[in-house]
Structure formats: C-alpha cells, structure tokens
Amino acid sequence: MKKLPIGIQSIKKILAEDDYIYIDKTAFIKMMLDEGSPHFFMSRPRRFGKSLFLDTLEEVFKGNKELFKGLKIYQSDYVWKEYPVLHFNFAKIANASPTDLIDGLKAVLSRMGKLHGISVKGPSIQFQLEVLIEEIGKTNKVVVLIDEYDSAIINNLKHPEIAEKNRDILKDFFGTLKNLDQHLKFTFVT
C-alpha cells in the first residue's frame, strides 16, 4: 500500500520513489500556462500542498520532462524548455526584525546570483533583485516562485511595529517584480 506524502515538499521524492500516492495536478499547470496570466497568487491554509505545487512548477520550468512520465503534462503538447528559476522561501529567511529581513534577502539574492554567475550588489534589495532578474533574463525569461510570502508579517503579529516595517519592506521588494515584466516568463506566489 502506498503512503501519503504528508510533509513532503519534493515532487522528485514522491515520483521517483513510487512509494507515495500522488494526485496528478500537472494538467492544471498546463492549463495555467496555456490560458492564464503569467502571474499567479494562491492563498490556501497551511498543509494544503502549496510548497509541493511550487516544487512541481520548478521541475516543470527546469525542463525535467522525464520526471513527469505518465502524468498529464508529459502526455500533453507542452513544449519542454528550461527556464532559469528563482525560488524564494520566505519561511527560511530571518525576519525577527526589519534588519534581519533585509540581511536575509540580501544573502538569498547573493546566493542566487552566484548560482547564475552574477555578482548581485547594490544599494537596496530592490536594486539587487532587479539586477539579478535583468542579468539572468538576458538569455531566457525568468520564472519567479515565492513561497510563504507573508512569513515576515505573520511571525511578528505580536509586535505590530515590526510586522508593519516588514510589510513595507516586502511591498517594495515585490513591487520591483512589477517593473520587470519583460524579463519574466511566470511568477507564482503563495
């Protein structure tokens, strides 16, 4: 009997080991790509598979076709192409203070830049994000996946002044994406 993939956020683990039940959601991915806007937001309660869905999107956009053998997207007319993917998980970024959040975002942007052979430096996280996406986007449009976008706010609800400052930082950070549309293939935020 197959196991339930409770707490597993890796589509590779679920599909490769074949020990887990998987409800194929790849037809929805294909439909989103064909019919929808290139920008999506999903709000669901905790433990509803949002992180797993983001991981699935990442593998699709990285062009890992063989991983999806036997699933709807594999059998569809989807044109498999590799795109650069920037996957942010805000639950993993320190956020106990606005300084922690900014420093954490700078570190994540720097690490992503290094992975793509780009030096990401500048006066603000907005500028650094812009440089990262513009540079990566020179060769191919960029996919941006953002998980737990509101962690820096939710984790500080008992400290409203910190939550508000973190909210303002996030507003400016995410606002940067709005001006980078020509470099973006797809964005998905949970």
mmCIF file of C-alpha atoms in Angstrom:
data_model
loop_
_atom_site.group_PDB
_atom_site.id
_atom_site.type_symbol
_atom_site.label_atom_id
_atom_site.label_comp_id
_atom_site.label_asym_id
_atom_site.label_seq_id
_atom_site.Cartn_x
_atom_site.Cartn_y
_atom_site.Cartn_z
ATOM 1 C CA MET A 1 0.000 0.000 0.000
ATOM 2 C CA LYS A 2 1.313 3.445 -0.936
ATOM 3 C CA LYS A 3 1.953 6.057 1.736
ATOM 4 C CA LEU A 4 0.523 9.544 1.989
ATOM 5 C CA PRO A 5 3.215 12.148 1.265
ATOM 6 C CA ILE A 6 2.467 14.159 4.402
ATOM 7 C CA GLY A 7 5.078 16.854 4.936
ATOM 8 C CA ILE A 8 6.987 16.003 1.744
ATOM 9 C CA GLN A 9 7.617 19.038 -0.433
ATOM 10 C CA SER A 10 9.727 17.399 -3.140
ATOM 11 C CA ILE A 11 7.992 16.144 -6.263
ATOM 12 C CA LYS A 12 11.168 14.226 -7.168
ATOM 13 C CA LYS A 13 10.964 12.246 -3.931
ATOM 14 C CA ILE A 14 7.285 11.458 -4.401
ATOM 15 C CA LEU A 15 7.520 10.426 -8.055
ATOM 16 C CA ALA A 16 10.951 8.792 -8.091
ATOM 17 C CA GLU A 17 10.437 6.530 -5.093
ATOM 18 C CA ASP A 18 6.941 5.454 -6.233
ATOM 19 C CA ASP A 19 6.089 4.714 -2.589
ATOM 20 C CA TYR A 20 3.657 7.622 -2.299
ATOM 21 C CA ILE A 21 0.199 8.468 -3.520
ATOM 22 C CA TYR A 22 0.285 11.428 -5.890
ATOM 23 C CA ILE A 23 -2.770 13.219 -7.242
ATOM 24 C CA ASP A 24 -1.705 14.500 -10.652
ATOM 25 C CA LYS A 25 -2.060 18.282 -10.722
ATOM 26 C CA THR A 26 0.088 18.749 -13.811
ATOM 27 C CA ALA A 27 -2.979 19.219 -16.047
ATOM 28 C CA PHE A 28 -3.701 22.362 -14.010
ATOM 29 C CA ILE A 29 -0.158 23.574 -14.611
ATOM 30 C CA LYS A 30 -0.599 23.094 -18.356
ATOM 31 C CA MET A 31 -3.937 24.910 -18.232
ATOM 32 C CA MET A 32 -2.380 27.806 -16.283
ATOM 33 C CA LEU A 33 0.404 28.114 -18.830
ATOM 34 C CA ASP A 34 -1.978 27.990 -21.796
ATOM 35 C CA GLU A 35 -4.909 30.040 -20.615
ATOM 36 C CA GLY A 36 -3.889 32.237 -17.751
ATOM 37 C CA SER A 37 -1.924 35.319 -16.994
ATOM 38 C CA PRO A 38 1.761 34.694 -16.392
ATOM 39 C CA HIS A 39 1.319 35.892 -12.795
ATOM 40 C CA PHE A 40 -0.493 33.896 -10.110
ATOM 41 C CA PHE A 41 -1.242 34.098 -6.412
ATOM 42 C CA MET A 42 -2.540 31.174 -4.353
ATOM 43 C CA SER A 43 -3.883 31.514 -0.850
ATOM 44 C CA ARG A 44 -4.707 28.292 0.969
ATOM 45 C CA PRO A 45 -4.478 27.165 4.605
ATOM 46 C CA ARG A 46 -1.351 25.530 5.932
ATOM 47 C CA ARG A 47 -0.642 21.928 4.879
ATOM 48 C CA PHE A 48 -2.593 22.190 1.597
ATOM 49 C CA GLY A 49 0.324 21.304 -0.688
ATOM 50 C CA LYS A 50 1.349 24.805 -1.772
ATOM 51 C CA SER A 51 5.079 24.164 -1.335
ATOM 52 C CA LEU A 52 4.831 20.847 -3.179
ATOM 53 C CA PHE A 53 2.989 22.595 -6.009
ATOM 54 C CA LEU A 54 5.767 25.212 -6.207
ATOM 55 C CA ASP A 55 8.368 22.452 -6.313
ATOM 56 C CA THR A 56 6.389 20.808 -9.125
ATOM 57 C CA LEU A 57 6.312 24.093 -11.047
ATOM 58 C CA GLU A 58 10.066 24.444 -10.567
ATOM 59 C CA GLU A 59 10.737 20.991 -12.026
ATOM 60 C CA VAL A 60 8.452 21.703 -14.996
ATOM 61 C CA PHE A 61 10.194 25.011 -15.727
ATOM 62 C CA LYS A 62 13.623 23.424 -15.342
ATOM 63 C CA GLY A 63 12.590 21.155 -18.217
ATOM 64 C CA ASN A 64 12.717 17.876 -16.267
ATOM 65 C CA LYS A 65 10.312 16.113 -18.632
ATOM 66 C CA GLU A 66 11.243 12.524 -17.733
ATOM 67 C CA LEU A 67 10.330 13.114 -14.086
ATOM 68 C CA PHE A 68 6.711 13.519 -15.193
ATOM 69 C CA LYS A 69 6.466 10.393 -17.328
ATOM 70 C CA GLY A 70 2.946 9.014 -17.144
ATOM 71 C CA LEU A 71 1.450 12.283 -15.879
ATOM 72 C CA LYS A 72 -0.861 14.630 -17.789
ATOM 73 C CA ILE A 73 1.740 17.280 -18.610
ATOM 74 C CA TYR A 74 4.091 14.657 -20.045
ATOM 75 C CA GLN A 75 1.345 13.406 -22.341
ATOM 76 C CA SER A 76 0.307 16.927 -23.386
ATOM 77 C CA ASP A 77 1.662 19.170 -26.114
ATOM 78 C CA TYR A 78 3.639 21.217 -23.568
ATOM 79 C CA VAL A 79 6.904 22.377 -25.128
ATOM 80 C CA TRP A 80 9.605 21.390 -22.643
ATOM 81 C CA LYS A 81 12.147 24.155 -22.304
ATOM 82 C CA GLU A 82 14.496 25.050 -19.492
ATOM 83 C CA TYR A 83 13.986 28.405 -17.806
ATOM 84 C CA PRO A 84 16.031 29.965 -15.011
ATOM 85 C CA VAL A 85 14.044 29.639 -11.782
ATOM 86 C CA LEU A 86 14.357 31.880 -8.731
ATOM 87 C CA HIS A 87 12.631 30.101 -5.844
ATOM 88 C CA PHE A 88 12.229 32.170 -2.691
ATOM 89 C CA ASN A 89 11.003 30.549 0.524
ATOM 90 C CA PHE A 90 10.294 33.371 2.937
ATOM 91 C CA ALA A 91 9.783 30.924 5.800
ATOM 92 C CA LYS A 92 13.547 30.293 5.659
ATOM 93 C CA ILE A 93 14.527 33.974 5.771
ATOM 94 C CA ALA A 94 15.146 35.520 9.189
ATOM 95 C CA ASN A 95 12.503 38.128 9.971
ATOM 96 C CA ALA A 96 12.528 38.916 13.701
ATOM 97 C CA SER A 97 13.427 42.489 12.781
ATOM 98 C CA PRO A 98 13.444 44.591 9.606
ATOM 99 C CA THR A 99 17.244 44.418 9.615
ATOM 100 C CA ASP A 100 17.120 40.600 9.776
ATOM 101 C CA LEU A 101 14.702 40.542 6.845
ATOM 102 C CA ILE A 102 16.804 42.849 4.678
ATOM 103 C CA ASP A 103 20.034 40.996 5.535
ATOM 104 C CA GLY A 104 18.338 37.659 4.846
ATOM 105 C CA LEU A 105 17.036 38.831 1.469
ATOM 106 C CA LYS A 106 20.463 40.203 0.534
ATOM 107 C CA ALA A 107 22.023 36.835 1.383
ATOM 108 C CA VAL A 108 19.429 34.929 -0.665
ATOM 109 C CA LEU A 109 19.858 37.274 -3.646
ATOM 110 C CA SER A 110 23.644 36.973 -3.416
ATOM 111 C CA ARG A 111 23.451 33.167 -3.323
ATOM 112 C CA MET A 112 21.068 33.093 -6.291
ATOM 113 C CA GLY A 113 23.366 35.413 -8.184
ATOM 114 C CA LYS A 114 26.370 33.171 -7.539
ATOM 115 C CA LEU A 115 24.411 30.162 -8.817
ATOM 116 C CA HIS A 116 23.913 32.045 -12.081
ATOM 117 C CA GLY A 117 27.433 33.527 -12.230
ATOM 118 C CA ILE A 118 26.226 37.045 -11.441
ATOM 119 C CA SER A 119 27.522 39.430 -8.811
ATOM 120 C CA VAL A 120 24.487 40.933 -7.121
ATOM 121 C CA LYS A 121 25.451 44.097 -5.305
ATOM 122 C CA GLY A 122 23.761 47.409 -4.879
ATOM 123 C CA PRO A 123 22.237 49.932 -2.533
ATOM 124 C CA SER A 124 18.980 48.066 -1.877
ATOM 125 C CA ILE A 125 17.307 44.671 -2.112
ATOM 126 C CA GLN A 126 15.053 46.091 -4.810
ATOM 127 C CA PHE A 127 18.056 47.074 -6.912
ATOM 128 C CA GLN A 128 19.710 43.708 -6.301
ATOM 129 C CA LEU A 129 16.564 41.826 -7.348
ATOM 130 C CA GLU A 130 16.289 43.979 -10.459
ATOM 131 C CA VAL A 131 19.926 43.333 -11.409
ATOM 132 C CA LEU A 132 19.553 39.597 -10.799
ATOM 133 C CA ILE A 133 16.450 39.232 -12.971
ATOM 134 C CA GLU A 134 17.667 41.550 -15.732
ATOM 135 C CA GLU A 135 21.012 39.747 -15.999
ATOM 136 C CA ILE A 136 19.520 36.261 -15.919
ATOM 137 C CA GLY A 137 16.763 37.414 -18.277
ATOM 138 C CA LYS A 138 19.255 38.334 -20.993
ATOM 139 C CA THR A 139 19.425 34.724 -22.151
ATOM 140 C CA ASN A 140 15.964 33.453 -21.243
ATOM 141 C CA LYS A 141 12.930 34.770 -19.417
ATOM 142 C CA VAL A 142 12.935 34.121 -15.673
ATOM 143 C CA VAL A 143 10.485 32.164 -13.522
ATOM 144 C CA VAL A 144 9.970 33.530 -10.000
ATOM 145 C CA LEU A 145 8.403 31.268 -7.378
ATOM 146 C CA ILE A 146 7.680 32.711 -3.949
ATOM 147 C CA ASP A 147 6.594 30.548 -1.032
ATOM 148 C CA GLU A 148 5.229 31.881 2.255
ATOM 149 C CA TYR A 149 5.473 35.500 1.111
ATOM 150 C CA ASP A 150 3.851 36.734 4.323
ATOM 151 C CA SER A 151 6.016 34.934 6.900
ATOM 152 C CA ALA A 152 7.809 38.129 7.892
ATOM 153 C CA ILE A 153 4.460 39.677 8.800
ATOM 154 C CA ILE A 154 2.651 36.688 10.319
ATOM 155 C CA ASN A 155 5.617 35.739 12.519
ATOM 156 C CA ASN A 156 5.578 39.214 14.062
ATOM 157 C CA LEU A 157 1.893 39.823 14.706
ATOM 158 C CA LYS A 158 2.607 40.137 18.437
ATOM 159 C CA HIS A 159 4.962 43.001 17.547
ATOM 160 C CA PRO A 160 2.888 45.250 15.263
ATOM 161 C CA GLU A 161 5.668 47.783 14.678
ATOM 162 C CA ILE A 162 7.997 45.069 13.351
ATOM 163 C CA ALA A 163 5.195 43.480 11.298
ATOM 164 C CA GLU A 164 4.423 46.865 9.702
ATOM 165 C CA LYS A 165 8.055 47.601 8.873
ATOM 166 C CA ASN A 166 8.479 44.092 7.433
ATOM 167 C CA ARG A 167 5.290 44.597 5.405
ATOM 168 C CA ASP A 168 6.730 47.793 3.921
ATOM 169 C CA ILE A 169 9.983 46.022 3.030
ATOM 170 C CA LEU A 170 8.055 43.222 1.323
ATOM 171 C CA LYS A 171 5.809 45.682 -0.504
ATOM 172 C CA ASP A 172 8.848 47.409 -2.001
ATOM 173 C CA PHE A 173 10.578 44.102 -2.751
ATOM 174 C CA PHE A 174 7.574 42.593 -4.544
ATOM 175 C CA GLY A 175 6.838 45.903 -6.260
ATOM 176 C CA THR A 176 10.142 45.503 -8.067
ATOM 177 C CA LEU A 177 8.742 42.496 -9.942
ATOM 178 C CA LYS A 178 6.015 44.680 -11.439
ATOM 179 C CA ASN A 179 8.601 46.666 -13.388
ATOM 180 C CA LEU A 180 10.425 43.577 -14.673
ATOM 181 C CA ASP A 181 7.577 42.071 -16.683
ATOM 182 C CA GLN A 182 9.588 41.964 -19.935
ATOM 183 C CA HIS A 183 12.113 39.644 -18.223
ATOM 184 C CA LEU A 184 9.584 37.336 -16.555
ATOM 185 C CA LYS A 185 8.100 34.170 -18.001
ATOM 186 C CA PHE A 186 5.992 33.265 -14.965
ATOM 187 C CA THR A 187 5.513 34.252 -11.341
ATOM 188 C CA PHE A 188 3.693 32.315 -8.664
ATOM 189 C CA VAL A 189 3.236 33.459 -5.075
ATOM 190 C CA THR A 190 1.759 31.531 -2.138
#
